[in-house]
Amino acid sequence: MTKFPLILPSLVKKNETKNGGVSSANENKLISICLAPLQSVFETLESSQHGLSEKEAEKRLSEYGHNEIAQSEKLNFWEDMLDRLKNPLVIQLLVIATISALIGEMLSAAVVGAMILLSVGLSYVLDSRSNREVESLGKRVQSRTYVLRDGVEIEIKMSEVVPGDIVLLQTGAIIPADVRVIWAKDFFVSESALTGESMPVEKSATLPTSTIKSAIELPNACFMGTSVTSGIARAIVVYTGINTLFGAISKKLIERREESSFDKGIRSFTWLMIRLMLVMVSIVFLIVGMTKGKWLEALLFALSVAVGLTPEMLPMIVTVNLAKGALAMAKKKVIVKRLPSIQNLGAINILCTDKTGTLTQDRVVLEHNMDIIGNKSDEVLNYAYLNSYFQTGLKNLLDRAVLEHVDLNVDQCRLVDELPFDFQRRRMSVVVEYEGDNVLICKGAVEEIYSCCSYYQIDEEIYPLIDMIRADLFEDVEKLNTEGFRVLGIAYREFPRQKTTFTVEDESQLILLGYIAFIDPPKESATKAIELLSKTGVEVKVLTGDNGLVTKKVCRDVGIPFTASITGPELAALEKDEFSDIVRKCEVFVKLTPNQKEEIVRELRQQGNVVGYLGDGINDATALKAADVGISVDSAVDVAKEAADIVLLEKSLLVLEEGIMEGRRIFSNIIKYIRMGASSNFGNMFSMLGASFLLPFLPMKPLQILANNLLYDISQTGIPMDNVDPELVAKPVRWDIDNIKRFMMCIGPISSIFDYATFALMWFFFNAKDYLNPALSLAQRDAAASLFQTGWFVESLLTQTLIVHIIRTKRIPFLQSRASAPMILATLLVMGIGIWLPYSPIAGILGLVPLPYIYWLWIAAFLLTYSIITHKVKCWFLKHYEGA
C-alpha cells in the first residue's frame, strides 16, 4: 500500500491563519483525507483507532490552540463610550459646550452637556441590555463531547478537542470539529445550519464513489456545528477551531461592519448641519464685529447662534425613538441588539431569507401515502407504520414522521426478524407476524425498492412488474420529486410462519405496494406574511443552500412570485455584469455557498437597495453581517445570533412584518425632526445674516437665543410619541439627503419671510427705529431695541414650535391628521411659556419686555398665514418631488 502524503505538518497552527479560516488548500486536504484508505489516514494524522494519548493530546492542544471559533472582542465601558463620542455631531456639541464654559456661558455648556450625556448614556444602557438578553438565550453548540484517549472513552470540553482525536457521536450530539467518519451505524446528520437542507444527510465510513467538487459533498465527512439526528458513529478529527468550515465563516464576523443606510443618513445630515453652522457662525461673527465694532460681543453672539443652529436634540430624538421602538418590539418577542437597526428594518425594500424554518416549519411530515397509481392507500400507510414501529435501530426523522402521522394498534403483530439499514442497500426490512403469515416489509429509496420487486399490487390484484411499467412508475415518482417531496418505496413479501430466519437474499421477488412522500411543509403564516410584505413594498428573495425543486415548490405554496431561479454553480460561472443583472432580476437562488449569499447581499446593496437578511444557520452568518439589517432567531447557531442586529424569539415573517412597520414609524418621527430642524435652521440663517447686517443692535441677545433654543428643544420631546399617518409607512422609507436639502430650501425661506415681516413690524409699527433717534436717552433707545428683540424672540419661538405640526403629515394639519397628546401638550406648553415670558418675573433676566396687546393680533395673523403658506408649499413639494 502506498503511504498517503503527509498532511499533518501543514495543518494551520494557532496564530498562523491568513485571511481567516479555511483556505481552499485546506478544503482540498480535507477531501484528500476523506478519499484515502483508513490506515493511511491514521498514519497521516499520527493517530490510531484507539485515539491519542493524554500526553500527545496536551502537546497538540498547545500546538494547534483551543477548538474555538473567532469571537468579536467586546469593548469595555470606556472604549464603548469613546466610540460613541466619535460621532461628528457629538464632537461638535462637545466643542460648543467647552467653548461656552471657557467664556463663562455656563448655562449653554450645561444644556449642551446634558443633551450629550442623556443621548450617549441612554443608547449605551439600551444597547447593553439588548446584548445581555441575546447572550442569555443560551448556547446551541454543546460544551462537552466524548473522545477516546489511551483507548478509554472519556468526556472532555469541546474546546479541548485536537486534530487526531477519535470522537464518539450519537443522537443529539453536536459535531465538535471537521471530522472523517471511520465507523457508523444508521448515522444521519442534520446539516441545515450549514447548507439549508432540511432533510438529514446519511453519513457512513464508505469512501466516495463519485467525483467530489467540494467538502460538503463528502459522504464520510461531518462538519463542526452540525448535529446528529440518529445513529451512532466514530470519527477522526481533521480540523479544529478557526480552521474548520464553521470557523472560516466566524472569522469574517470580527471584521468591522459596513456602514448601514441609517448610519450614512445620520452622517450626511450631521455634516450638512455642521457646514451650515460653520458658514453661518463665521459670517455672523465678522458682520457683527465689523458693523458694531464690539468683537467680544460678536464672539458671544456668534457662539450663541452656533448653539441655536446645532440640532443638539438629534441624538436624543433618535435614541428615544429607537428606544421606544425597541421596547415596543420586545413586547412582540423581538430583541434589538443594535438600536439603529430598527430604522434599517423600516427602510428595507428587499428581504433576503433562507427557506428552512422561515417559509417552512423545519420539520418532516408524512404528506402522501399512495398506491402505485397515485390513489390514497391506507394499506401502504399500515405497512409503513409496521416497518417504522418494529425496527429496533434508532429511528430517524422519517420514521418518526410516520409514527406521528397515525397511531395503529399493533397488539396482534409480533416482530420475527429484522434486516437493518445499510448504505449499500439503502433500505431496511422488518419481518412481522401479520394476518397469519410472516410478512417481510421493506422500505427504502425508490430505486432500490424497484430492484427488489417482481410484482406490483393495485387494490387486491397483483401483476407482474415488467420494464415498461417500471419506466411509467419512475415518471410518477419523478413528479413527486419535482414537487419537493422525499419519496420512499414500500414493498412486501409473505412467507410461511415456519420461516423465522431471514437474510438480505430474502429481499427479492417483492410486491411493490406504493409510496410514502415526506415534505417540510410551508408555514401557514408564511403566505399571509408574504402578501403583507408585498403590499408594503418589500420584495422577498429566497437564498438557500437547499435544492431547487424543493425551494420552487415552497415558493409557489407561500405565494412568492418568481420568474426564474439560479443555482450557486451557475452563479459562479457568470461575469460581473451578468452576475449583477441576475441578482437584480432573479427571486430564487438555490444551492448557494455561504460566500455566494454574502456576495448577493452586497451586490443588492451596491445597486441602491436597503437589504434585510433573515437566517439562522452557520451558512447565513456572513450574509447577516453584510446586510443593512441582519435578523436571526433565538434557536439559531451562536455565530448567526452574534452576526445579527435583531433576534426574533418567534421565527415568523408575520413578526418581522410588524417590526418593519415599527421601523417605518420610527423613521417617520425622526425625519419630522430632521426636516423641521433643517428648514428652520436654513431660514434662521437668512434671518440672522440680514438682521446682523441691517440692524444697529443685536437682533436677539445671546441669552435670549439660548432660552429660545432650550424651549424649542423641549417642544420637540413629544416627537417620539407622535402618531404616524398610514400613508407614511405604506412603502419602504429611507434616507435621502438630497430630498432633505430640497425640502430645506423650499420651506426654510418661508420662515425668513415672516421673520423679516416681524422685523418690519417691530421697526416701523412698534417704533424700534427710535433706537437711531439721538434725541432719545440711552435707556429709551435700549428699550426700543429690547422691544424689537422680545418681538422676534416670541415670533421665532411660536413659528418654529408650530411648524412641526405642518411638516409631520401630508394631510391638512389639525383637521385631517392630529398629533399625539404628548406632542400637542408639548407644543401648547412651550407656546404658553413663550407668551408668558415677556410678562414674567424672569423677563428682566432674559432681557425681555412686555409686548403691546395689539402685537398678539399681528402674530396671530402671521401664524395663520404662515401655516397656510407652508402647507401649500409642502403640498407642492410632495407632489413634485415625492409623487404624493
PDB file of C-alpha atoms in Angstrom, residues 699-700 704 708 754-755 758-759 761-762 766 784-798 838 847-852 855-856 859 862:
ATOM      1  CA  PRO A 699     -31.397  91.125  16.695  1.00  0.00           C
ATOM      2  CA  MET A 700     -31.541  88.880  19.778  1.00  0.00           C
ATOM      3  CA  GLN A 704     -32.362  85.011  24.558  1.00  0.00           C
ATOM      4  CA  ASN A 708     -35.346  80.243  22.714  1.00  0.00           C
ATOM      5  CA  PHE A 754     -42.152  86.074   8.308  1.00  0.00           C
ATOM      6  CA  ASP A 755     -39.034  86.884  10.299  1.00  0.00           C
ATOM      7  CA  THR A 758     -41.674  90.738  12.075  1.00  0.00           C
ATOM      8  CA  PHE A 759     -38.562  92.899  11.717  1.00  0.00           C
ATOM      9  CA  LEU A 761     -43.465  95.258  12.190  1.00  0.00           C
ATOM     10  CA  MET A 762     -41.214  95.898  15.168  1.00  0.00           C
ATOM     11  CA  PHE A 766     -43.695  99.486  17.129  1.00  0.00           C
ATOM     12  CA  ALA A 784     -36.688 100.203  21.689  1.00  0.00           C
ATOM     13  CA  ALA A 785     -34.021  97.539  20.993  1.00  0.00           C
ATOM     14  CA  SER A 786     -35.396  95.311  23.775  1.00  0.00           C
ATOM     15  CA  LEU A 787     -38.919  95.547  22.364  1.00  0.00           C
ATOM     16  CA  PHE A 788     -37.610  94.509  18.947  1.00  0.00           C
ATOM     17  CA  GLN A 789     -35.677  91.586  20.450  1.00  0.00           C
ATOM     18  CA  THR A 790     -38.669  90.461  22.505  1.00  0.00           C
ATOM     19  CA  GLY A 791     -40.981  90.636  19.474  1.00  0.00           C
ATOM     20  CA  TRP A 792     -38.656  88.464  17.368  1.00  0.00           C
ATOM     21  CA  PHE A 793     -37.976  86.115  20.308  1.00  0.00           C
ATOM     22  CA  VAL A 794     -41.692  85.356  20.635  1.00  0.00           C
ATOM     23  CA  GLU A 795     -42.415  85.161  16.878  1.00  0.00           C
ATOM     24  CA  SER A 796     -39.405  82.927  16.261  1.00  0.00           C
ATOM     25  CA  LEU A 797     -40.358  80.554  19.091  1.00  0.00           C
ATOM     26  CA  LEU A 798     -44.039  80.319  18.125  1.00  0.00           C
ATOM     27  CA  PRO A 838     -42.302  88.834  28.494  1.00  0.00           C
ATOM     28  CA  GLY A 847     -33.774  90.947  28.644  1.00  0.00           C
ATOM     29  CA  LEU A 848     -37.432  90.685  27.614  1.00  0.00           C
ATOM     30  CA  VAL A 849     -40.029  93.443  27.967  1.00  0.00           C
ATOM     31  CA  PRO A 850     -43.858  93.359  27.906  1.00  0.00           C
ATOM     32  CA  LEU A 851     -45.362  93.451  24.428  1.00  0.00           C
ATOM     33  CA  PRO A 852     -48.310  95.660  23.436  1.00  0.00           C
ATOM     34  CA  TYR A 855     -48.821  92.711  18.877  1.00  0.00           C
ATOM     35  CA  TRP A 856     -50.672  89.465  19.519  1.00  0.00           C
ATOM     36  CA  ILE A 859     -48.670  87.485  15.472  1.00  0.00           C
ATOM     37  CA  PHE A 862     -48.692  85.871  10.960  1.00  0.00           C
TER      38      PHE A 862
END
